Amino acid sequence: MLGRMSFRDVVRIEQLAVDCVVGLYPHERHASQPLRVDLELVLDTENAARRESVHDTADYAATASQVVFLLRSGRFRLLETAAHAIAKLLLAPPPPGEDRARLDEVMVRLTKPGALKGFATPSLEMRRPASWCELGLEEKPWGTVDVVHETRDAGIYRLNVAPGKGIPLHVHRVMRESEMVLTKGLLCQDELVPPGTVHRWPRGAAHRYDNPTDRWQSILCVDLPKFMPEDEIEVEGDPADVPPEPPWGPIVGGY
């Protein structure tokens, strides 16, 4: 029997509007400005259509929310830097606890409408195949870290917490850390948090995660500046009372 044909279908997310710190000039380094994001996510959707399962395709609500989180949390000097970070995040193999299809290719287009003060509108478009994406991998006592992208200003990581393990209570004195929960079943500050939950930890705010389930759990993390091992300081006592950020846009489904 002949094997099933492989197809290249496209899921598009168009005109995603997000404010982001992106630019080289001093006046652009500390204030956000509007970006427009257009994405093409290339994959075979035959299984999704047959099974009617979002896990076999590109979940556009989850994808849009993760891209918005990345851009709002990071600091980028060029559109090229932001586009590469988005492409790596989208093309990365799913982390151990995230049940979704892997993309074959992505197109990322970033448009910066205010850059030329109305005289023209600059944009950048890039296409990359899955084979282009390479992640760093670090082993931790509680699981693994996928190093998605690092620059002098920011680091983007996926924290993968093994079943029954937890990231100990700790603080940062230098780094500013933003985190989005990607999977269902993780405890943050001893409370169950749904996928899509975002915390932005002030410097000195003690925080922890625990995985009481029998499956891996993952967190998308952005550090400003990139991760500094000496700045992850384990502490004792109670976790800080830091409420999550109000949800953005579409509700992110649980994997």
PDB file of C-alpha atoms in Angstrom:
ATOM      1  CA  MET A   1       0.000   0.000   0.000  1.00  0.00           C
ATOM      2  CA  LEU A   2       1.305   3.420  -0.890  1.00  0.00           C
ATOM      3  CA  GLY A   3       2.002   5.761   1.999  1.00  0.00           C
ATOM      4  CA  ARG A   4      -0.154   8.832   2.565  1.00  0.00           C
ATOM      5  CA  MET A   5       0.863  11.915   0.642  1.00  0.00           C
ATOM      6  CA  SER A   6       2.339  14.837   2.580  1.00  0.00           C
ATOM      7  CA  PHE A   7       0.815  18.263   2.013  1.00  0.00           C
ATOM      8  CA  ARG A   8       1.944  21.823   2.687  1.00  0.00           C
ATOM      9  CA  ASP A   9      -1.072  23.683   4.031  1.00  0.00           C
ATOM     10  CA  VAL A  10      -0.930  27.217   5.434  1.00  0.00           C
ATOM     11  CA  VAL A  11      -2.534  28.623   8.570  1.00  0.00           C
ATOM     12  CA  ARG A  12      -2.377  32.420   8.497  1.00  0.00           C
ATOM     13  CA  ILE A  13      -2.546  34.927  11.342  1.00  0.00           C
ATOM     14  CA  GLU A  14      -2.848  38.405   9.873  1.00  0.00           C
ATOM     15  CA  GLN A  15      -2.661  41.954  11.202  1.00  0.00           C
ATOM     16  CA  LEU A  16      -1.773  41.013  14.768  1.00  0.00           C
ATOM     17  CA  ALA A  17      -1.182  44.347  16.516  1.00  0.00           C
ATOM     18  CA  VAL A  18       1.223  44.552  19.455  1.00  0.00           C
ATOM     19  CA  ASP A  19       3.302  47.247  21.144  1.00  0.00           C
ATOM     20  CA  CYS A  20       6.984  46.371  21.400  1.00  0.00           C
ATOM     21  CA  VAL A  21      10.330  47.957  22.277  1.00  0.00           C
ATOM     22  CA  VAL A  22      12.231  47.695  18.990  1.00  0.00           C
ATOM     23  CA  GLY A  23      14.815  50.084  17.592  1.00  0.00           C
ATOM     24  CA  LEU A  24      18.438  51.238  17.642  1.00  0.00           C
ATOM     25  CA  TYR A  25      18.014  54.875  18.552  1.00  0.00           C
ATOM     26  CA  PRO A  26      17.966  56.108  22.188  1.00  0.00           C
ATOM     27  CA  HIS A  27      14.360  57.320  21.988  1.00  0.00           C
ATOM     28  CA  GLU A  28      13.327  53.808  20.873  1.00  0.00           C
ATOM     29  CA  ARG A  29      15.093  51.861  23.609  1.00  0.00           C
ATOM     30  CA  HIS A  30      12.748  52.554  26.518  1.00  0.00           C
ATOM     31  CA  ALA A  31       9.338  53.152  24.937  1.00  0.00           C
ATOM     32  CA  SER A  32       7.184  50.663  23.088  1.00  0.00           C
ATOM     33  CA  GLN A  33       5.819  51.377  19.629  1.00  0.00           C
ATOM     34  CA  PRO A  34       3.233  49.583  17.494  1.00  0.00           C
ATOM     35  CA  LEU A  35       4.178  46.620  15.324  1.00  0.00           C
ATOM     36  CA  ARG A  36       1.985  44.650  12.963  1.00  0.00           C
ATOM     37  CA  VAL A  37       2.681  40.932  12.764  1.00  0.00           C
ATOM     38  CA  ASP A  38       1.630  38.626   9.916  1.00  0.00           C
ATOM     39  CA  LEU A  39       2.381  34.913  10.104  1.00  0.00           C
ATOM     40  CA  GLU A  40       2.143  31.923   7.792  1.00  0.00           C
ATOM     41  CA  LEU A  41       2.382  28.540   9.518  1.00  0.00           C
ATOM     42  CA  VAL A  42       3.051  25.719   7.046  1.00  0.00           C
ATOM     43  CA  LEU A  43       2.166  22.129   7.969  1.00  0.00           C
ATOM     44  CA  ASP A  44       0.155  19.108   6.848  1.00  0.00           C
ATOM     45  CA  THR A  45      -3.408  19.440   8.215  1.00  0.00           C
ATOM     46  CA  GLU A  46      -4.710  16.034   7.043  1.00  0.00           C
ATOM     47  CA  ASN A  47      -4.695  14.513  10.544  1.00  0.00           C
ATOM     48  CA  ALA A  48      -6.345  17.590  12.042  1.00  0.00           C
ATOM     49  CA  ALA A  49      -9.159  17.461   9.490  1.00  0.00           C
ATOM     50  CA  ARG A  50      -9.630  13.710   9.958  1.00  0.00           C
ATOM     51  CA  ARG A  51      -9.568  13.727  13.766  1.00  0.00           C
ATOM     52  CA  GLU A  52     -10.985  17.252  14.238  1.00  0.00           C
ATOM     53  CA  SER A  53      -8.289  17.866  16.836  1.00  0.00           C
ATOM     54  CA  VAL A  54      -6.496  21.171  17.428  1.00  0.00           C
ATOM     55  CA  HIS A  55      -3.519  19.160  18.674  1.00  0.00           C
ATOM     56  CA  ASP A  56      -2.820  18.069  15.082  1.00  0.00           C
ATOM     57  CA  THR A  57      -2.638  21.578  13.658  1.00  0.00           C
ATOM     58  CA  ALA A  58      -1.440  25.090  14.507  1.00  0.00           C
ATOM     59  CA  ASP A  59      -3.525  26.516  17.365  1.00  0.00           C
ATOM     60  CA  TYR A  60      -3.784  30.107  16.178  1.00  0.00           C
ATOM     61  CA  ALA A  61      -5.112  31.407  19.521  1.00  0.00           C
ATOM     62  CA  ALA A  62      -2.166  29.917  21.446  1.00  0.00           C
ATOM     63  CA  THR A  63       0.295  30.992  18.743  1.00  0.00           C
ATOM     64  CA  ALA A  64      -0.939  34.590  18.705  1.00  0.00           C
ATOM     65  CA  SER A  65      -0.844  34.811  22.499  1.00  0.00           C
ATOM     66  CA  GLN A  66       2.727  33.465  22.680  1.00  0.00           C
ATOM     67  CA  VAL A  67       3.948  35.872  19.980  1.00  0.00           C
ATOM     68  CA  VAL A  68       2.326  38.832  21.747  1.00  0.00           C
ATOM     69  CA  PHE A  69       3.900  37.728  25.046  1.00  0.00           C
ATOM     70  CA  LEU A  70       7.344  37.414  23.441  1.00  0.00           C
ATOM     71  CA  LEU A  71       7.202  40.847  21.803  1.00  0.00           C
ATOM     72  CA  ARG A  72       5.793  42.626  24.843  1.00  0.00           C
ATOM     73  CA  SER A  73       8.346  41.030  27.134  1.00  0.00           C
ATOM     74  CA  GLY A  74      11.512  41.319  25.035  1.00  0.00           C
ATOM     75  CA  ARG A  75      13.727  44.170  23.888  1.00  0.00           C
ATOM     76  CA  PHE A  76      14.933  44.180  20.279  1.00  0.00           C
ATOM     77  CA  ARG A  77      17.294  46.501  18.407  1.00  0.00           C
ATOM     78  CA  LEU A  78      16.204  45.420  14.919  1.00  0.00           C
ATOM     79  CA  LEU A  79      13.105  44.027  13.262  1.00  0.00           C
ATOM     80  CA  GLU A  80      15.414  41.236  12.109  1.00  0.00           C
ATOM     81  CA  THR A  81      16.139  40.270  15.720  1.00  0.00           C
ATOM     82  CA  ALA A  82      12.459  40.166  16.668  1.00  0.00           C
ATOM     83  CA  ALA A  83      11.571  38.182  13.539  1.00  0.00           C
ATOM     84  CA  HIS A  84      14.295  35.592  14.185  1.00  0.00           C
ATOM     85  CA  ALA A  85      13.123  35.154  17.778  1.00  0.00           C
ATOM     86  CA  ILE A  86       9.520  34.615  16.661  1.00  0.00           C
ATOM     87  CA  ALA A  87      10.546  32.162  13.932  1.00  0.00           C
ATOM     88  CA  LYS A  88      12.655  30.101  16.347  1.00  0.00           C
ATOM     89  CA  LEU A  89       9.834  29.946  18.883  1.00  0.00           C
ATOM     90  CA  LEU A  90       7.301  28.804  16.281  1.00  0.00           C
ATOM     91  CA  LEU A  91       9.589  26.281  14.565  1.00  0.00           C
ATOM     92  CA  ALA A  92      10.942  24.737  17.760  1.00  0.00           C
ATOM     93  CA  PRO A  93       9.840  21.142  18.406  1.00  0.00           C
ATOM     94  CA  PRO A  94       7.021  21.015  20.963  1.00  0.00           C
ATOM     95  CA  PRO A  95       8.330  20.805  24.530  1.00  0.00           C
ATOM     96  CA  PRO A  96       7.727  17.483  26.326  1.00  0.00           C
ATOM     97  CA  GLY A  97       4.337  18.424  27.805  1.00  0.00           C
ATOM     98  CA  GLU A  98       2.890  20.391  24.880  1.00  0.00           C
ATOM     99  CA  ASP A  99       0.649  18.339  22.586  1.00  0.00           C
ATOM    100  CA  ARG A 100       0.716  20.076  19.186  1.00  0.00           C
ATOM    101  CA  ALA A 101       1.887  19.527  15.623  1.00  0.00           C
ATOM    102  CA  ARG A 102       5.332  20.662  14.537  1.00  0.00           C
ATOM    103  CA  LEU A 103       5.466  23.227  11.743  1.00  0.00           C
ATOM    104  CA  ASP A 104       7.342  22.552   8.498  1.00  0.00           C
ATOM    105  CA  GLU A 105       8.005  26.215   7.717  1.00  0.00           C
ATOM    106  CA  VAL A 106       7.074  29.710   8.873  1.00  0.00           C
ATOM    107  CA  MET A 107       6.810  33.129   7.326  1.00  0.00           C
ATOM    108  CA  VAL A 108       7.134  36.087   9.681  1.00  0.00           C
ATOM    109  CA  ARG A 109       6.386  39.613   8.459  1.00  0.00           C
ATOM    110  CA  LEU A 110       6.899  42.557  10.829  1.00  0.00           C
ATOM    111  CA  THR A 111       5.682  46.019   9.872  1.00  0.00           C
ATOM    112  CA  LYS A 112       6.722  49.151  11.768  1.00  0.00           C
ATOM    113  CA  PRO A 113       4.089  51.729  10.773  1.00  0.00           C
ATOM    114  CA  GLY A 114       5.431  54.718  12.714  1.00  0.00           C
ATOM    115  CA  ALA A 115       9.138  54.424  11.897  1.00  0.00           C
ATOM    116  CA  LEU A 116       9.216  56.837   8.933  1.00  0.00           C
ATOM    117  CA  LYS A 117       6.590  59.257  10.299  1.00  0.00           C
ATOM    118  CA  GLY A 118       4.021  58.522   7.619  1.00  0.00           C
ATOM    119  CA  PHE A 119       6.281  58.990   4.587  1.00  0.00           C
ATOM    120  CA  ALA A 120       6.528  55.222   4.081  1.00  0.00           C
ATOM    121  CA  THR A 121       6.008  51.985   5.994  1.00  0.00           C
ATOM    122  CA  PRO A 122       9.026  49.695   6.499  1.00  0.00           C
ATOM    123  CA  SER A 123       8.620  45.964   6.981  1.00  0.00           C
ATOM    124  CA  LEU A 124      10.655  42.777   7.069  1.00  0.00           C
ATOM    125  CA  GLU A 125       9.577  39.377   5.775  1.00  0.00           C
ATOM    126  CA  MET A 126      11.472  36.143   6.401  1.00  0.00           C
ATOM    127  CA  ARG A 127      10.790  32.476   5.643  1.00  0.00           C
ATOM    128  CA  ARG A 128      12.521  29.603   7.358  1.00  0.00           C
ATOM    129  CA  PRO A 129      12.130  25.786   7.309  1.00  0.00           C
ATOM    130  CA  ALA A 130      12.017  23.671  10.457  1.00  0.00           C
ATOM    131  CA  SER A 131      15.556  22.411   9.743  1.00  0.00           C
ATOM    132  CA  TRP A 132      16.874  25.960  10.293  1.00  0.00           C
ATOM    133  CA  CYS A 133      15.800  26.031  13.938  1.00  0.00           C
ATOM    134  CA  GLU A 134      18.426  24.914  16.442  1.00  0.00           C
ATOM    135  CA  LEU A 135      17.881  25.219  20.196  1.00  0.00           C
ATOM    136  CA  GLY A 136      20.353  25.031  23.024  1.00  0.00           C
ATOM    137  CA  LEU A 137      19.587  22.512  25.774  1.00  0.00           C
ATOM    138  CA  GLU A 138      20.505  22.744  29.450  1.00  0.00           C
ATOM    139  CA  GLU A 139      19.933  20.083  32.097  1.00  0.00           C
ATOM    140  CA  LYS A 140      18.561  21.189  35.461  1.00  0.00           C
ATOM    141  CA  PRO A 141      17.783  19.259  38.678  1.00  0.00           C
ATOM    142  CA  TRP A 142      14.085  19.906  38.006  1.00  0.00           C
ATOM    143  CA  GLY A 143      14.064  19.254  34.235  1.00  0.00           C
ATOM    144  CA  THR A 144      15.486  20.990  31.159  1.00  0.00           C
ATOM    145  CA  VAL A 145      15.772  24.441  29.587  1.00  0.00           C
ATOM    146  CA  ASP A 146      15.423  25.038  25.850  1.00  0.00           C
ATOM    147  CA  VAL A 147      17.475  28.096  24.881  1.00  0.00           C
ATOM    148  CA  VAL A 148      15.329  29.594  22.105  1.00  0.00           C
ATOM    149  CA  HIS A 149      17.168  32.866  21.412  1.00  0.00           C
ATOM    150  CA  GLU A 150      19.620  35.141  23.218  1.00  0.00           C
ATOM    151  CA  THR A 151      20.871  38.676  22.515  1.00  0.00           C
ATOM    152  CA  ARG A 152      22.787  41.215  24.598  1.00  0.00           C
ATOM    153  CA  ASP A 153      19.433  42.619  25.770  1.00  0.00           C
ATOM    154  CA  ALA A 154      17.227  39.563  26.337  1.00  0.00           C
ATOM    155  CA  GLY A 155      17.020  35.791  26.566  1.00  0.00           C
ATOM    156  CA  ILE A 156      14.077  33.628  25.498  1.00  0.00           C
ATOM    157  CA  TYR A 157      13.750  30.184  27.064  1.00  0.00           C
ATOM    158  CA  ARG A 158      11.360  27.291  27.586  1.00  0.00           C
ATOM    159  CA  LEU A 159      11.500  25.793  31.070  1.00  0.00           C
ATOM    160  CA  ASN A 160      10.429  22.134  31.069  1.00  0.00           C
ATOM    161  CA  VAL A 161       9.546  20.839  34.528  1.00  0.00           C
ATOM    162  CA  ALA A 162       9.710  17.052  34.948  1.00  0.00           C
ATOM    163  CA  PRO A 163       6.848  15.091  36.583  1.00  0.00           C
ATOM    164  CA  GLY A 164       6.933  15.462  40.359  1.00  0.00           C
ATOM    165  CA  LYS A 165       9.648  18.138  40.244  1.00  0.00           C
ATOM    166  CA  GLY A 166       9.613  21.873  40.906  1.00  0.00           C
ATOM    167  CA  ILE A 167      11.613  25.046  40.350  1.00  0.00           C
ATOM    168  CA  PRO A 168      12.653  26.086  43.875  1.00  0.00           C
ATOM    169  CA  LEU A 169      11.651  29.385  45.458  1.00  0.00           C
ATOM    170  CA  HIS A 170      14.086  32.006  44.173  1.00  0.00           C
ATOM    171  CA  VAL A 171      14.577  35.709  43.459  1.00  0.00           C
ATOM    172  CA  HIS A 172      16.437  37.839  40.925  1.00  0.00           C
ATOM    173  CA  ARG A 173      18.275  41.018  41.928  1.00  0.00           C
ATOM    174  CA  VAL A 174      19.269  42.127  38.412  1.00  0.00           C
ATOM    175  CA  MET A 175      17.121  40.349  35.827  1.00  0.00           C
ATOM    176  CA  ARG A 176      13.529  41.196  35.086  1.00  0.00           C
ATOM    177  CA  GLU A 177      11.637  38.010  34.309  1.00  0.00           C
ATOM    178  CA  SER A 178       8.350  37.441  32.488  1.00  0.00           C
ATOM    179  CA  GLU A 179       6.824  33.964  32.270  1.00  0.00           C
ATOM    180  CA  MET A 180       3.877  32.411  30.429  1.00  0.00           C
ATOM    181  CA  VAL A 181       2.578  28.965  31.415  1.00  0.00           C
ATOM    182  CA  LEU A 182       2.177  26.759  28.320  1.00  0.00           C
ATOM    183  CA  THR A 183       0.647  23.562  29.688  1.00  0.00           C
ATOM    184  CA  LYS A 184      -2.153  22.394  31.992  1.00  0.00           C
ATOM    185  CA  GLY A 185      -1.478  21.222  35.552  1.00  0.00           C
ATOM    186  CA  LEU A 186       1.339  23.477  36.791  1.00  0.00           C
ATOM    187  CA  LEU A 187       1.332  25.119  40.221  1.00  0.00           C
ATOM    188  CA  CYS A 188       2.696  28.661  40.547  1.00  0.00           C
ATOM    189  CA  GLN A 189       3.090  30.016  44.072  1.00  0.00           C
ATOM    190  CA  ASP A 190       1.189  26.871  45.242  1.00  0.00           C
ATOM    191  CA  GLU A 191      -1.856  27.746  43.070  1.00  0.00           C
ATOM    192  CA  LEU A 192      -3.020  25.885  39.961  1.00  0.00           C
ATOM    193  CA  VAL A 193      -2.614  28.169  36.935  1.00  0.00           C
ATOM    194  CA  PRO A 194      -4.178  27.635  33.484  1.00  0.00           C
ATOM    195  CA  PRO A 195      -2.212  27.741  30.225  1.00  0.00           C
ATOM    196  CA  GLY A 196      -1.680  31.304  29.025  1.00  0.00           C
ATOM    197  CA  THR A 197      -1.188  32.710  32.538  1.00  0.00           C
ATOM    198  CA  VAL A 198       1.475  35.435  32.531  1.00  0.00           C
ATOM    199  CA  HIS A 199       3.479  36.670  35.524  1.00  0.00           C
ATOM    200  CA  ARG A 200       5.944  39.535  35.403  1.00  0.00           C
ATOM    201  CA  TRP A 201       8.169  39.197  38.435  1.00  0.00           C
ATOM    202  CA  PRO A 202       9.564  42.394  39.972  1.00  0.00           C
ATOM    203  CA  ARG A 203      13.177  42.214  41.082  1.00  0.00           C
ATOM    204  CA  GLY A 204      13.312  40.605  44.511  1.00  0.00           C
ATOM    205  CA  ALA A 205       9.910  38.877  44.203  1.00  0.00           C
ATOM    206  CA  ALA A 206      10.259  35.268  45.372  1.00  0.00           C
ATOM    207  CA  HIS A 207       8.558  32.796  43.008  1.00  0.00           C
ATOM    208  CA  ARG A 208       8.377  29.060  42.436  1.00  0.00           C
ATOM    209  CA  TYR A 209       6.707  26.412  40.265  1.00  0.00           C
ATOM    210  CA  ASP A 210       5.730  22.836  41.077  1.00  0.00           C
ATOM    211  CA  ASN A 211       4.622  20.007  38.814  1.00  0.00           C
ATOM    212  CA  PRO A 212       2.431  17.567  40.772  1.00  0.00           C
ATOM    213  CA  THR A 213       1.336  15.721  37.615  1.00  0.00           C
ATOM    214  CA  ASP A 214       2.700  12.629  35.862  1.00  0.00           C
ATOM    215  CA  ARG A 215       3.534  14.579  32.677  1.00  0.00           C
ATOM    216  CA  TRP A 216       6.013  17.295  31.795  1.00  0.00           C
ATOM    217  CA  GLN A 217       4.957  20.937  32.153  1.00  0.00           C
ATOM    218  CA  SER A 218       6.433  23.921  30.306  1.00  0.00           C
ATOM    219  CA  ILE A 219       6.842  27.680  30.767  1.00  0.00           C
ATOM    220  CA  LEU A 220       7.885  30.299  28.211  1.00  0.00           C
ATOM    221  CA  CYS A 221      10.333  32.682  29.883  1.00  0.00           C
ATOM    222  CA  VAL A 222      11.856  36.019  28.815  1.00  0.00           C
ATOM    223  CA  ASP A 223      14.737  37.458  30.860  1.00  0.00           C
ATOM    224  CA  LEU A 224      16.032  41.043  30.667  1.00  0.00           C
ATOM    225  CA  PRO A 225      19.011  40.871  30.273  1.00  0.00           C
ATOM    226  CA  LYS A 226      19.637  37.256  29.199  1.00  0.00           C
ATOM    227  CA  PHE A 227      19.845  34.648  31.939  1.00  0.00           C
ATOM    228  CA  MET A 228      22.549  35.207  34.550  1.00  0.00           C
ATOM    229  CA  PRO A 229      23.144  32.033  36.626  1.00  0.00           C
ATOM    230  CA  GLU A 230      24.536  34.012  39.547  1.00  0.00           C
ATOM    231  CA  ASP A 231      21.318  36.056  39.679  1.00  0.00           C
ATOM    232  CA  GLU A 232      19.061  33.044  40.344  1.00  0.00           C
ATOM    233  CA  ILE A 233      19.179  33.070  44.140  1.00  0.00           C
ATOM    234  CA  GLU A 234      17.327  30.396  46.108  1.00  0.00           C
ATOM    235  CA  VAL A 235      15.568  31.695  49.210  1.00  0.00           C
ATOM    236  CA  GLU A 236      13.388  30.456  52.048  1.00  0.00           C
ATOM    237  CA  GLY A 237      10.062  31.812  53.214  1.00  0.00           C
ATOM    238  CA  ASP A 238       6.787  32.590  51.491  1.00  0.00           C
ATOM    239  CA  PRO A 239       6.281  33.272  47.778  1.00  0.00           C
ATOM    240  CA  ALA A 240       5.581  36.866  46.802  1.00  0.00           C
ATOM    241  CA  ASP A 241       1.986  37.916  46.190  1.00  0.00           C
ATOM    242  CA  VAL A 242       2.227  38.950  42.534  1.00  0.00           C
ATOM    243  CA  PRO A 243      -1.071  38.681  40.621  1.00  0.00           C
ATOM    244  CA  PRO A 244      -1.008  37.421  37.046  1.00  0.00           C
ATOM    245  CA  GLU A 245      -1.311  39.826  34.148  1.00  0.00           C
ATOM    246  CA  PRO A 246      -4.840  40.228  32.720  1.00  0.00           C
ATOM    247  CA  PRO A 247      -5.247  37.911  29.735  1.00  0.00           C
ATOM    248  CA  TRP A 248      -4.608  39.274  26.259  1.00  0.00           C
ATOM    249  CA  GLY A 249      -6.979  38.657  23.368  1.00  0.00           C
ATOM    250  CA  PRO A 250      -8.060  35.072  22.718  1.00  0.00           C
ATOM    251  CA  ILE A 251      -8.223  32.511  25.481  1.00  0.00           C
ATOM    252  CA  VAL A 252      -5.319  30.081  25.188  1.00  0.00           C
ATOM    253  CA  GLY A 253      -6.457  26.467  25.167  1.00  0.00           C
ATOM    254  CA  GLY A 254      -4.882  23.875  27.452  1.00  0.00           C
ATOM    255  CA  TYR A 255      -2.596  21.212  26.021  1.00  0.00           C
TER     256      TYR A 255
END
